[in-house]
Short mmCIF file of C-alpha atoms in Angstrom, two decimals:
data_model
loop_
_atom_site.label_atom_id
_atom_site.label_comp_id
_atom_site.label_asym_id
_atom_site.label_seq_id
_atom_site.Cartn_x
_atom_site.Cartn_y
_atom_site.Cartn_z
CA MET A 1 0.00 0.00 0.00
CA PRO A 2 1.76 3.20 -1.12
CA ASP A 3 2.59 5.51 1.75
CA ARG A 4 3.49 8.23 -0.75
CA SER A 5 1.70 9.23 -3.92
CA ALA A 6 2.68 10.91 -7.17
CA ILE A 7 -0.79 12.49 -7.31
CA GLU A 8 -0.07 16.16 -6.68
CA TRP A 9 -3.11 16.92 -4.50
CA THR A 10 -2.59 14.12 -1.99
CA ASP A 11 0.20 12.52 0.04
CA ALA A 12 -0.75 8.85 0.08
CA THR A 13 -3.31 6.40 -1.28
CA TRP A 14 -5.29 3.82 0.68
CA ASN A 15 -7.24 1.13 -1.16
CA PRO A 16 -9.37 -1.01 1.17
CA THR A 17 -11.46 -1.79 -1.92
CA THR A 18 -10.45 -2.20 -5.56
CA GLY A 19 -12.38 -2.38 -8.79
CA CYS A 20 -15.22 -0.40 -10.29
CA THR A 21 -17.56 -0.14 -13.29
CA ARG A 22 -17.96 2.61 -15.87
CA VAL A 23 -20.70 5.17 -15.37
CA SER A 24 -19.91 8.05 -17.75
CA ALA A 25 -17.55 9.31 -20.45
CA GLY A 26 -14.97 10.31 -17.85
CA CYS A 27 -14.36 6.59 -17.23
CA ASP A 28 -13.43 5.75 -20.82
CA ASN A 29 -9.65 5.82 -20.25
CA CYS A 30 -9.66 4.97 -16.54
CA TYR A 31 -6.08 4.69 -15.27
CA ALA A 32 -7.15 2.41 -12.42
CA GLU A 33 -8.74 -0.06 -14.81
CA GLN A 34 -5.70 -0.03 -17.09
CA LEU A 35 -3.35 -0.55 -14.14
CA SER A 36 -5.45 -3.40 -12.77
CA ARG A 37 -5.39 -5.20 -16.12
CA ARG A 38 -1.63 -4.90 -16.48
CA LEU A 39 0.63 -4.64 -13.44
CA LEU A 40 -1.92 -5.67 -10.80
CA SER A 41 -3.88 -8.34 -12.65
CA ARG A 42 -2.39 -11.37 -10.91
CA THR A 43 -2.63 -9.79 -7.45
CA TYR A 44 -6.26 -8.79 -7.87
CA ARG A 45 -7.43 -12.03 -9.49
CA ALA A 46 -6.02 -13.96 -6.52
CA ARG A 47 -8.77 -12.40 -4.38
CA LEU A 48 -12.38 -13.50 -4.81
CA PRO A 49 -14.63 -10.67 -6.04
CA VAL A 50 -17.57 -9.43 -3.97
CA VAL A 51 -19.96 -10.72 -6.63
CA ASP A 52 -18.47 -14.17 -7.16
CA THR A 53 -19.06 -15.18 -10.76
CA GLU A 54 -16.72 -16.82 -13.24
CA ALA A 55 -16.58 -13.61 -15.26
CA ASN A 56 -15.72 -11.52 -12.19
CA ARG A 57 -13.05 -13.98 -11.07
CA ARG A 58 -11.35 -13.45 -14.42
CA ASP A 59 -11.81 -9.68 -14.27
CA PRO A 60 -9.09 -7.96 -12.20
CA PHE A 61 -11.22 -4.80 -12.09
CA ALA A 62 -14.25 -6.47 -10.53
CA VAL A 63 -15.01 -5.06 -7.07
CA ARG A 64 -13.00 -6.68 -4.28
CA VAL A 65 -12.56 -5.84 -0.60
CA TRP A 66 -9.31 -6.09 1.35
CA PRO A 67 -10.00 -6.20 5.13
CA GLU A 68 -6.30 -6.67 5.87
CA ARG A 69 -5.69 -3.13 4.59
CA LEU A 70 -7.92 -1.50 7.22
CA GLY A 71 -4.94 -1.10 9.54
CA VAL A 72 -2.82 0.83 7.04
CA PRO A 73 -3.71 4.42 8.11
CA ALA A 74 -2.78 3.65 11.72
CA SER A 75 0.66 2.52 10.56
CA TRP A 76 1.40 6.00 9.16
CA ARG A 77 2.64 7.96 12.14
CA GLU A 78 2.97 11.35 10.47
CA PRO A 79 -0.25 13.16 9.47
CA ARG A 80 -0.92 13.19 5.76
CA ARG A 81 -3.62 13.71 3.17
CA VAL A 82 -4.92 10.28 2.18
CA PHE A 83 -6.74 9.62 -1.10
CA VAL A 84 -9.23 6.87 -0.23
CA ASN A 85 -9.65 4.27 -2.99
CA SER A 86 -7.64 5.59 -5.89
CA MET A 87 -8.31 2.17 -7.45
CA SER A 88 -12.02 1.95 -6.68
CA ASP A 89 -15.09 3.79 -5.37
CA LEU A 90 -16.10 3.30 -1.75
CA PHE A 91 -19.73 3.98 -2.70
CA HIS A 92 -19.95 1.45 -5.55
CA HIS A 93 -23.13 -0.57 -5.11
CA GLU A 94 -21.14 -3.81 -4.81
CA VAL A 95 -19.13 -2.60 -1.81
CA PRO A 96 -20.94 -4.05 1.24
CA GLU A 97 -22.27 -1.29 3.47
CA ASP A 98 -20.86 -3.02 6.56
CA PHE A 99 -17.41 -2.87 5.00
CA ALA A 100 -17.83 0.79 4.11
CA ARG A 101 -18.77 1.39 7.76
CA GLU A 102 -15.53 -0.31 8.83
CA CYS A 103 -13.58 1.99 6.52
CA PHE A 104 -15.24 5.02 8.07
CA ARG A 105 -14.57 3.72 11.57
CA VAL A 106 -10.87 3.63 10.70
CA MET A 107 -11.02 7.18 9.34
CA LEU A 108 -12.81 8.38 12.47
CA GLN A 109 -10.43 6.64 14.86
CA VAL A 110 -7.18 7.51 13.07
CA ASP A 111 -8.03 11.18 12.86
CA ARG A 112 -4.53 12.58 12.49
CA HIS A 113 -4.90 12.23 8.72
CA ILE A 114 -7.11 14.08 6.25
CA TYR A 115 -9.10 11.55 4.21
CA GLN A 116 -10.05 12.57 0.66
CA VAL A 117 -12.94 10.32 -0.37
CA LEU A 118 -13.64 10.75 -4.09
CA THR A 119 -16.68 9.12 -5.71
CA LYS A 120 -18.62 9.14 -8.95
CA ARG A 121 -21.65 8.10 -6.89
CA PRO A 122 -22.32 11.04 -4.55
CA ALA A 123 -26.02 10.16 -4.23
CA ARG A 124 -24.99 6.90 -2.60
CA ALA A 125 -22.53 8.81 -0.42
CA ALA A 126 -25.30 11.11 0.80
CA ARG A 127 -27.58 8.12 1.53
CA PHE A 128 -24.75 6.34 3.35
CA VAL A 129 -24.20 9.31 5.65
CA ARG A 130 -27.94 9.59 6.40
CA ARG A 131 -28.35 5.87 7.08
CA ASN A 132 -25.24 5.68 9.24
CA ALA A 133 -25.74 8.79 11.36
CA ASP A 134 -24.70 6.76 14.41
CA LEU A 135 -21.12 6.94 13.13
CA PHE A 136 -21.22 10.74 13.36
CA PRO A 137 -22.96 11.57 16.68
CA ARG A 138 -21.09 14.86 16.96
CA GLY A 139 -21.50 15.78 13.33
CA PHE A 140 -19.43 15.07 10.25
CA PRO A 141 -15.77 15.63 11.23
CA GLY A 142 -13.61 18.15 9.40
CA HIS A 143 -10.83 15.70 8.54
CA LEU A 144 -13.16 13.75 6.20
CA TRP A 145 -13.33 15.43 2.81
CA ILE A 146 -15.92 14.18 0.32
CA GLY A 147 -15.57 14.82 -3.40
CA THR A 148 -17.06 13.82 -6.72
CA SER A 149 -15.76 13.63 -10.28
CA VAL A 150 -17.30 15.98 -12.85
CA GLU A 151 -15.78 15.77 -16.32
CA ASP A 152 -18.24 17.95 -18.22
CA GLN A 153 -21.64 19.60 -17.90
CA SER A 154 -23.55 16.38 -18.60
CA VAL A 155 -22.76 15.04 -15.12
CA ASP A 156 -23.15 18.22 -13.08
CA TYR A 157 -26.07 16.54 -11.27
CA ARG A 158 -23.35 14.87 -9.20
CA VAL A 159 -22.59 18.23 -7.63
CA ARG A 160 -26.16 18.57 -6.38
CA HIS A 161 -25.89 15.17 -4.71
CA LEU A 162 -22.51 16.08 -3.23
CA LEU A 163 -24.00 19.19 -1.65
CA ALA A 164 -26.30 16.92 0.35
CA VAL A 165 -23.27 15.53 2.22
CA PRO A 166 -22.61 17.65 5.34
CA ALA A 167 -18.83 17.66 4.88
CA ALA A 168 -16.68 20.60 5.95
CA VAL A 169 -14.79 20.21 2.67
CA ARG A 170 -16.70 19.18 -0.45
CA PHE A 171 -14.48 19.03 -3.50
CA LEU A 172 -14.64 18.35 -7.21
CA SER A 173 -12.16 16.50 -9.38
CA CYS A 174 -12.69 17.87 -12.89
CA GLU A 175 -10.22 15.40 -14.32
CA PRO A 176 -10.26 14.45 -17.04
CA LEU A 177 -11.89 17.72 -18.07
CA ILE A 178 -13.35 16.77 -21.45
CA GLY A 179 -15.79 19.62 -22.03
CA PRO A 180 -16.83 23.08 -20.84
CA LEU A 181 -18.15 23.31 -17.31
CA ASP A 182 -20.16 26.00 -15.55
CA LEU A 183 -20.08 25.50 -11.78
CA SER A 184 -21.11 29.01 -10.78
CA GLY A 185 -24.55 27.88 -9.62
CA PHE A 186 -22.95 25.61 -7.02
CA MET A 187 -20.60 28.21 -5.54
CA ASN A 188 -22.55 30.15 -2.94
CA GLY A 189 -20.86 33.01 -1.12
CA GLY A 190 -17.21 33.49 -0.27
CA ALA A 191 -14.90 30.58 0.46
CA GLY A 192 -17.49 28.13 -0.87
CA CYS A 193 -19.90 28.65 2.03
CA ASP A 194 -22.75 26.11 1.79
CA GLY A 195 -21.40 25.00 -1.57
CA LEU A 196 -18.07 23.83 -2.89
CA HIS A 197 -14.81 24.24 -1.02
CA TRP A 198 -12.18 23.03 -3.49
CA VAL A 199 -11.95 22.34 -7.24
CA ILE A 200 -9.26 20.28 -9.00
CA VAL A 201 -8.85 20.52 -12.78
CA GLY A 202 -6.68 18.39 -15.03
CA GLY A 203 -6.40 17.02 -18.53
CA GLU A 204 -6.56 13.33 -19.37
CA SER A 205 -3.34 11.32 -19.49
CA GLY A 206 -2.20 8.13 -21.17
CA ILE A 207 -2.65 6.52 -24.57
CA GLY A 208 -5.68 7.93 -26.36
CA ALA A 209 -5.94 10.93 -24.03
CA ARG A 210 -8.66 13.34 -25.09
CA PRO A 211 -7.48 16.95 -25.39
CA MET A 212 -8.43 19.60 -22.86
CA ASP A 213 -9.22 23.04 -24.21
CA VAL A 214 -7.32 25.63 -22.21
CA GLY A 215 -10.45 27.79 -22.27
CA TRP A 216 -12.35 25.15 -20.28
CA ALA A 217 -9.72 25.15 -17.54
CA ARG A 218 -9.51 28.95 -17.44
CA ALA A 219 -13.29 29.25 -17.18
CA VAL A 220 -13.42 26.98 -14.13
CA ARG A 221 -10.45 28.81 -12.61
CA ASP A 222 -12.21 32.15 -13.08
CA GLN A 223 -15.43 30.83 -11.53
CA CYS A 224 -13.44 29.72 -8.50
CA ARG A 225 -11.76 33.10 -8.23
CA ARG A 226 -15.06 34.94 -8.23
CA ALA A 227 -16.48 32.65 -5.53
CA GLU A 228 -13.19 32.54 -3.53
CA VAL A 229 -13.05 28.77 -3.84
CA PRO A 230 -9.54 27.22 -3.80
CA PHE A 231 -8.53 25.95 -7.24
CA PHE A 232 -5.87 23.34 -8.02
CA PHE A 233 -4.59 22.92 -11.58
CA LYS A 234 -3.11 19.43 -11.75
CA GLN A 235 -1.89 18.89 -15.32
CA TRP A 236 -2.40 19.74 -18.96
CA GLY A 237 -2.89 16.11 -20.01
CA GLY A 238 -1.62 14.13 -22.97
CA ARG A 239 0.11 10.78 -23.33
CA THR A 240 2.90 11.99 -21.06
CA PRO A 241 1.35 14.96 -19.22
CA LYS A 242 3.45 17.84 -18.05
CA ALA A 243 4.55 16.95 -14.54
CA GLY A 244 3.65 19.33 -11.77
CA GLY A 245 1.41 21.32 -14.11
CA ARG A 246 -0.14 23.36 -11.31
CA GLU A 247 0.37 26.66 -13.08
CA LEU A 248 -2.30 28.10 -15.31
CA ASP A 249 -1.37 31.36 -17.05
CA GLY A 250 1.78 31.54 -14.92
CA ALA A 251 0.09 31.69 -11.52
CA VAL A 252 -1.00 29.26 -8.83
CA TRP A 253 -4.41 29.96 -7.32
CA ASP A 254 -5.10 28.72 -3.75
CA GLU A 255 -4.10 25.10 -4.13
CA PHE A 256 -5.78 23.72 -1.01
CA PRO A 257 -8.72 24.70 1.20
CA GLU A 258 -8.04 26.93 4.18
CA ALA A 259 -7.20 25.06 7.37
CA GLY A 260 -10.17 26.75 9.00
CA ALA A 261 -12.51 24.75 6.77
CA MET A 262 -11.46 21.62 8.62
CA ALA A 263 -12.43 22.87 12.08
#
């Protein structure tokens, strides 16, 4: 389990589940699926899938759970930002709710880290939080960040579902950004009050990467500026994307949410 990550907006990745299924155009060149079918195929296929069929046993990207990985965050002594399930989606319908509860118990107990939970299924995330209110008797803690992926305007409904999650930091990953995106209706007040608190933008990478129009990235950046929402530009995209491509027009704009948002 990597205790350091090359992903610029996080420090480490933690994958208590692996595998997923495609839900929109943003999934077409999924790096996690490609990695599972190449370097990780043998490792993943050695574990029985949650839905145990012959087809899923052969499929390294079928959903699997890894209870032995629940102890990983406690083994990291220094606080860090942890991307939860870079190789999966904790709110996939095949992930047992009891196992998702165990993952959240770990995040609640090992609270020295910031957990960045990114999902393409924010409606399920909102339902999970409502159904499991007993996990959060004192409210949703500030070290749990909940985000959703929005690649173009066709999936902006995910933002509405995300706003139903009472997280101190609600973030968007607009990567791969494959079309224009107007988020202004979801950015209420300064510093993302009652709306969004952080937006990540990046182009697609790898073989067959779809191009990102610089105008799309600039438009989202400008919307964030007007609403005083932190904006993180990850990369331009391409087969071998420009490393550390945080700069857009020669300036970095508020890469991470204010610490006060995590109170």
